Amino acid sequence: MTAIWKKPISLDALRDKARHTAIEHLGIEYLEIGDDYLVGRVPVDHRTHQPFGLLHGGISVVLAETLGSVGALFSSPAGWHCVGLDINANHIRGVKSGWVTGTAKPVHIGRMTQVWQIEMVNDEGKLTCVSRITMAMLENAE
């Protein structure tokens, strides 16, 4: 398979860009970059729990949007950037502790839009959430 990345991408670059952002604050970590996917994870702890001791559903969405947005940005041509248009999430299973790991893969990489699907699993590999994000592709202003 040919890599989809059109801009230089590395774990170190992603980690540097995450400094002093919500990504760092929530403890989200980038783990792997494949030819056509990204993997990251979020801890399930006091920062990410809802009041009943489970991972807050919004945190799953933050992980999904983080991975899908990064994927869209780095698979877009030089001179282009992206913004989110729509995101949805189906919460399948609650998580009380450990990590939730997400894998983002493109469903569609077009000239004006991209669609990414993010599947999240718990430490046992059981599906916890499925999310899909649609990104608008925008040419940088001169």
PDB file of C-alpha atoms in Angstrom:
ATOM      1  CA  MET A   1       0.000   0.000   0.000  1.00  0.00           C
ATOM      2  CA  THR A   2       1.173   3.507  -0.775  1.00  0.00           C
ATOM      3  CA  ALA A   3       1.253   5.917   2.136  1.00  0.00           C
ATOM      4  CA  ILE A   4      -1.467   8.581   2.112  1.00  0.00           C
ATOM      5  CA  TRP A   5       0.676  11.237   3.810  1.00  0.00           C
ATOM      6  CA  LYS A   6       1.379  14.305   1.657  1.00  0.00           C
ATOM      7  CA  LYS A   7       3.140  16.294   4.391  1.00  0.00           C
ATOM      8  CA  PRO A   8       6.023  15.094   6.567  1.00  0.00           C
ATOM      9  CA  ILE A   9       4.551  13.323   9.607  1.00  0.00           C
ATOM     10  CA  SER A  10       6.224  11.828  12.658  1.00  0.00           C
ATOM     11  CA  LEU A  11       5.307  10.973  16.225  1.00  0.00           C
ATOM     12  CA  ASP A  12       7.780  13.578  17.484  1.00  0.00           C
ATOM     13  CA  ALA A  13       6.176  16.307  15.349  1.00  0.00           C
ATOM     14  CA  LEU A  14       2.688  15.370  16.570  1.00  0.00           C
ATOM     15  CA  ARG A  15       3.842  15.345  20.196  1.00  0.00           C
ATOM     16  CA  ASP A  16       5.486  18.760  19.791  1.00  0.00           C
ATOM     17  CA  LYS A  17       2.293  20.254  18.327  1.00  0.00           C
ATOM     18  CA  ALA A  18       0.255  18.850  21.250  1.00  0.00           C
ATOM     19  CA  ARG A  19       2.189  20.788  23.890  1.00  0.00           C
ATOM     20  CA  HIS A  20       0.067  23.270  25.872  1.00  0.00           C
ATOM     21  CA  THR A  21      -3.186  22.074  24.275  1.00  0.00           C
ATOM     22  CA  ALA A  22      -6.223  20.065  25.353  1.00  0.00           C
ATOM     23  CA  ILE A  23      -4.434  17.024  23.927  1.00  0.00           C
ATOM     24  CA  GLU A  24      -1.629  17.337  26.466  1.00  0.00           C
ATOM     25  CA  HIS A  25      -3.988  18.331  29.292  1.00  0.00           C
ATOM     26  CA  LEU A  26      -6.093  15.180  28.830  1.00  0.00           C
ATOM     27  CA  GLY A  27      -3.033  12.915  28.524  1.00  0.00           C
ATOM     28  CA  ILE A  28      -3.684  11.884  24.907  1.00  0.00           C
ATOM     29  CA  GLU A  29      -0.693  10.102  23.393  1.00  0.00           C
ATOM     30  CA  TYR A  30       0.163   9.411  19.765  1.00  0.00           C
ATOM     31  CA  LEU A  31       1.357   5.821  19.397  1.00  0.00           C
ATOM     32  CA  GLU A  32       1.730   4.810  15.764  1.00  0.00           C
ATOM     33  CA  ILE A  33       1.633   6.119  12.218  1.00  0.00           C
ATOM     34  CA  GLY A  34       0.970   3.559   9.493  1.00  0.00           C
ATOM     35  CA  ASP A  35       0.720   3.998   5.738  1.00  0.00           C
ATOM     36  CA  ASP A  36      -2.999   4.774   6.001  1.00  0.00           C
ATOM     37  CA  TYR A  37      -3.826   5.080   9.693  1.00  0.00           C
ATOM     38  CA  LEU A  38      -2.985   6.789  12.992  1.00  0.00           C
ATOM     39  CA  VAL A  39      -3.185   5.325  16.494  1.00  0.00           C
ATOM     40  CA  GLY A  40      -3.497   7.262  19.722  1.00  0.00           C
ATOM     41  CA  ARG A  41      -4.804   6.704  23.212  1.00  0.00           C
ATOM     42  CA  VAL A  42      -6.321   8.538  26.155  1.00  0.00           C
ATOM     43  CA  PRO A  43      -6.084   7.576  29.837  1.00  0.00           C
ATOM     44  CA  VAL A  44      -9.237   6.780  31.752  1.00  0.00           C
ATOM     45  CA  ASP A  45      -8.615   8.593  35.033  1.00  0.00           C
ATOM     46  CA  HIS A  46      -9.713  11.599  37.100  1.00  0.00           C
ATOM     47  CA  ARG A  47      -9.113  13.945  34.133  1.00  0.00           C
ATOM     48  CA  THR A  48     -11.386  12.027  31.797  1.00  0.00           C
ATOM     49  CA  HIS A  49     -14.097  10.515  34.049  1.00  0.00           C
ATOM     50  CA  GLN A  50     -17.675  11.705  34.166  1.00  0.00           C
ATOM     51  CA  PRO A  51     -19.305  11.976  37.637  1.00  0.00           C
ATOM     52  CA  PHE A  52     -20.277   8.266  37.705  1.00  0.00           C
ATOM     53  CA  GLY A  53     -16.719   6.976  37.287  1.00  0.00           C
ATOM     54  CA  LEU A  54     -16.824   6.115  33.580  1.00  0.00           C
ATOM     55  CA  LEU A  55     -14.919   7.644  30.698  1.00  0.00           C
ATOM     56  CA  HIS A  56     -16.820  10.769  29.677  1.00  0.00           C
ATOM     57  CA  GLY A  57     -18.316  10.257  26.217  1.00  0.00           C
ATOM     58  CA  GLY A  58     -17.023  13.638  25.151  1.00  0.00           C
ATOM     59  CA  ILE A  59     -13.474  12.461  25.759  1.00  0.00           C
ATOM     60  CA  SER A  60     -13.969   9.682  23.221  1.00  0.00           C
ATOM     61  CA  VAL A  61     -15.062  12.385  20.786  1.00  0.00           C
ATOM     62  CA  VAL A  62     -11.984  14.480  21.615  1.00  0.00           C
ATOM     63  CA  LEU A  63      -9.744  11.487  20.888  1.00  0.00           C
ATOM     64  CA  ALA A  64     -11.607  10.817  17.634  1.00  0.00           C
ATOM     65  CA  GLU A  65     -11.444  14.436  16.499  1.00  0.00           C
ATOM     66  CA  THR A  66      -7.766  14.639  17.398  1.00  0.00           C
ATOM     67  CA  LEU A  67      -6.846  11.581  15.334  1.00  0.00           C
ATOM     68  CA  GLY A  68      -9.175  12.336  12.423  1.00  0.00           C
ATOM     69  CA  SER A  69      -8.112  15.982  12.185  1.00  0.00           C
ATOM     70  CA  VAL A  70      -4.415  15.124  12.271  1.00  0.00           C
ATOM     71  CA  GLY A  71      -4.961  12.449   9.645  1.00  0.00           C
ATOM     72  CA  ALA A  72      -6.802  14.870   7.376  1.00  0.00           C
ATOM     73  CA  LEU A  73      -4.204  17.596   7.788  1.00  0.00           C
ATOM     74  CA  PHE A  74      -1.222  15.405   6.986  1.00  0.00           C
ATOM     75  CA  SER A  75      -2.951  13.689   4.060  1.00  0.00           C
ATOM     76  CA  SER A  76      -3.835  17.032   2.462  1.00  0.00           C
ATOM     77  CA  PRO A  77      -1.562  18.681  -0.094  1.00  0.00           C
ATOM     78  CA  ALA A  78       0.913  21.420   0.781  1.00  0.00           C
ATOM     79  CA  GLY A  79      -0.890  24.737   0.981  1.00  0.00           C
ATOM     80  CA  TRP A  80      -4.081  23.205   2.371  1.00  0.00           C
ATOM     81  CA  HIS A  81      -5.495  22.847   5.888  1.00  0.00           C
ATOM     82  CA  CYS A  82      -8.713  21.421   7.288  1.00  0.00           C
ATOM     83  CA  VAL A  83     -11.529  22.179   9.700  1.00  0.00           C
ATOM     84  CA  GLY A  84     -14.141  19.891  11.155  1.00  0.00           C
ATOM     85  CA  LEU A  85     -17.637  19.935   9.648  1.00  0.00           C
ATOM     86  CA  ASP A  86     -19.341  17.107  11.514  1.00  0.00           C
ATOM     87  CA  ILE A  87     -18.526  14.404  14.035  1.00  0.00           C
ATOM     88  CA  ASN A  88     -20.621  11.638  15.514  1.00  0.00           C
ATOM     89  CA  ALA A  89     -19.955   8.886  17.997  1.00  0.00           C
ATOM     90  CA  ASN A  90     -21.640   5.661  18.994  1.00  0.00           C
ATOM     91  CA  HIS A  91     -20.709   4.704  22.541  1.00  0.00           C
ATOM     92  CA  ILE A  92     -20.654   0.911  22.726  1.00  0.00           C
ATOM     93  CA  ARG A  93     -19.132   0.018  26.093  1.00  0.00           C
ATOM     94  CA  GLY A  94     -18.260   1.968  29.242  1.00  0.00           C
ATOM     95  CA  VAL A  95     -14.694   2.129  30.542  1.00  0.00           C
ATOM     96  CA  LYS A  96     -13.734   2.757  34.191  1.00  0.00           C
ATOM     97  CA  SER A  97      -9.938   2.638  34.091  1.00  0.00           C
ATOM     98  CA  GLY A  98      -6.912   1.969  31.930  1.00  0.00           C
ATOM     99  CA  TRP A  99      -6.631   3.346  28.416  1.00  0.00           C
ATOM    100  CA  VAL A 100      -8.860   3.761  25.388  1.00  0.00           C
ATOM    101  CA  THR A 101      -6.942   3.384  22.140  1.00  0.00           C
ATOM    102  CA  GLY A 102      -8.238   4.796  18.876  1.00  0.00           C
ATOM    103  CA  THR A 103      -7.308   3.907  15.324  1.00  0.00           C
ATOM    104  CA  ALA A 104      -8.208   6.449  12.635  1.00  0.00           C
ATOM    105  CA  LYS A 105      -8.495   5.436   8.982  1.00  0.00           C
ATOM    106  CA  PRO A 106      -9.762   7.421   6.021  1.00  0.00           C
ATOM    107  CA  VAL A 107     -13.065   6.475   4.448  1.00  0.00           C
ATOM    108  CA  HIS A 108     -12.769   9.185   1.790  1.00  0.00           C
ATOM    109  CA  ILE A 109      -9.933  11.546   0.880  1.00  0.00           C
ATOM    110  CA  GLY A 110     -11.325  14.039  -1.588  1.00  0.00           C
ATOM    111  CA  ARG A 111     -10.266  17.409  -2.883  1.00  0.00           C
ATOM    112  CA  MET A 112     -12.793  19.376  -0.779  1.00  0.00           C
ATOM    113  CA  THR A 113     -13.743  16.946   2.009  1.00  0.00           C
ATOM    114  CA  GLN A 114     -12.319  14.029   3.913  1.00  0.00           C
ATOM    115  CA  VAL A 115     -14.155  11.461   6.023  1.00  0.00           C
ATOM    116  CA  TRP A 116     -12.317   9.494   8.723  1.00  0.00           C
ATOM    117  CA  GLN A 117     -13.550   6.627  10.892  1.00  0.00           C
ATOM    118  CA  ILE A 118     -12.097   6.130  14.341  1.00  0.00           C
ATOM    119  CA  GLU A 119     -12.595   2.874  16.240  1.00  0.00           C
ATOM    120  CA  MET A 120     -11.769   2.899  19.955  1.00  0.00           C
ATOM    121  CA  VAL A 121     -11.070  -0.112  22.159  1.00  0.00           C
ATOM    122  CA  ASN A 122     -10.329  -0.726  25.831  1.00  0.00           C
ATOM    123  CA  ASP A 123      -7.253  -2.497  27.232  1.00  0.00           C
ATOM    124  CA  GLU A 124      -8.870  -5.871  26.475  1.00  0.00           C
ATOM    125  CA  GLY A 125      -9.358  -4.920  22.823  1.00  0.00           C
ATOM    126  CA  LYS A 126     -13.138  -4.635  23.174  1.00  0.00           C
ATOM    127  CA  LEU A 127     -14.859  -1.972  21.105  1.00  0.00           C
ATOM    128  CA  THR A 128     -15.887   1.036  23.221  1.00  0.00           C
ATOM    129  CA  CYS A 129     -16.794   3.669  20.637  1.00  0.00           C
ATOM    130  CA  VAL A 130     -17.005   4.211  16.882  1.00  0.00           C
ATOM    131  CA  SER A 131     -16.794   7.746  15.544  1.00  0.00           C
ATOM    132  CA  ARG A 132     -16.805   9.348  12.122  1.00  0.00           C
ATOM    133  CA  ILE A 133     -15.577  12.848  11.334  1.00  0.00           C
ATOM    134  CA  THR A 134     -16.054  14.896   8.170  1.00  0.00           C
ATOM    135  CA  MET A 135     -13.411  17.510   7.448  1.00  0.00           C
ATOM    136  CA  ALA A 136     -13.616  20.470   5.046  1.00  0.00           C
ATOM    137  CA  MET A 137     -10.421  21.001   3.083  1.00  0.00           C
ATOM    138  CA  LEU A 138      -9.418  24.655   2.688  1.00  0.00           C
ATOM    139  CA  GLU A 139      -6.696  26.193   0.615  1.00  0.00           C
ATOM    140  CA  ASN A 140      -4.405  28.455   2.642  1.00  0.00           C
ATOM    141  CA  ALA A 141      -4.902  32.169   1.982  1.00  0.00           C
ATOM    142  CA  GLU A 142      -2.030  33.828   0.156  1.00  0.00           C
TER     143      GLU A 142
END
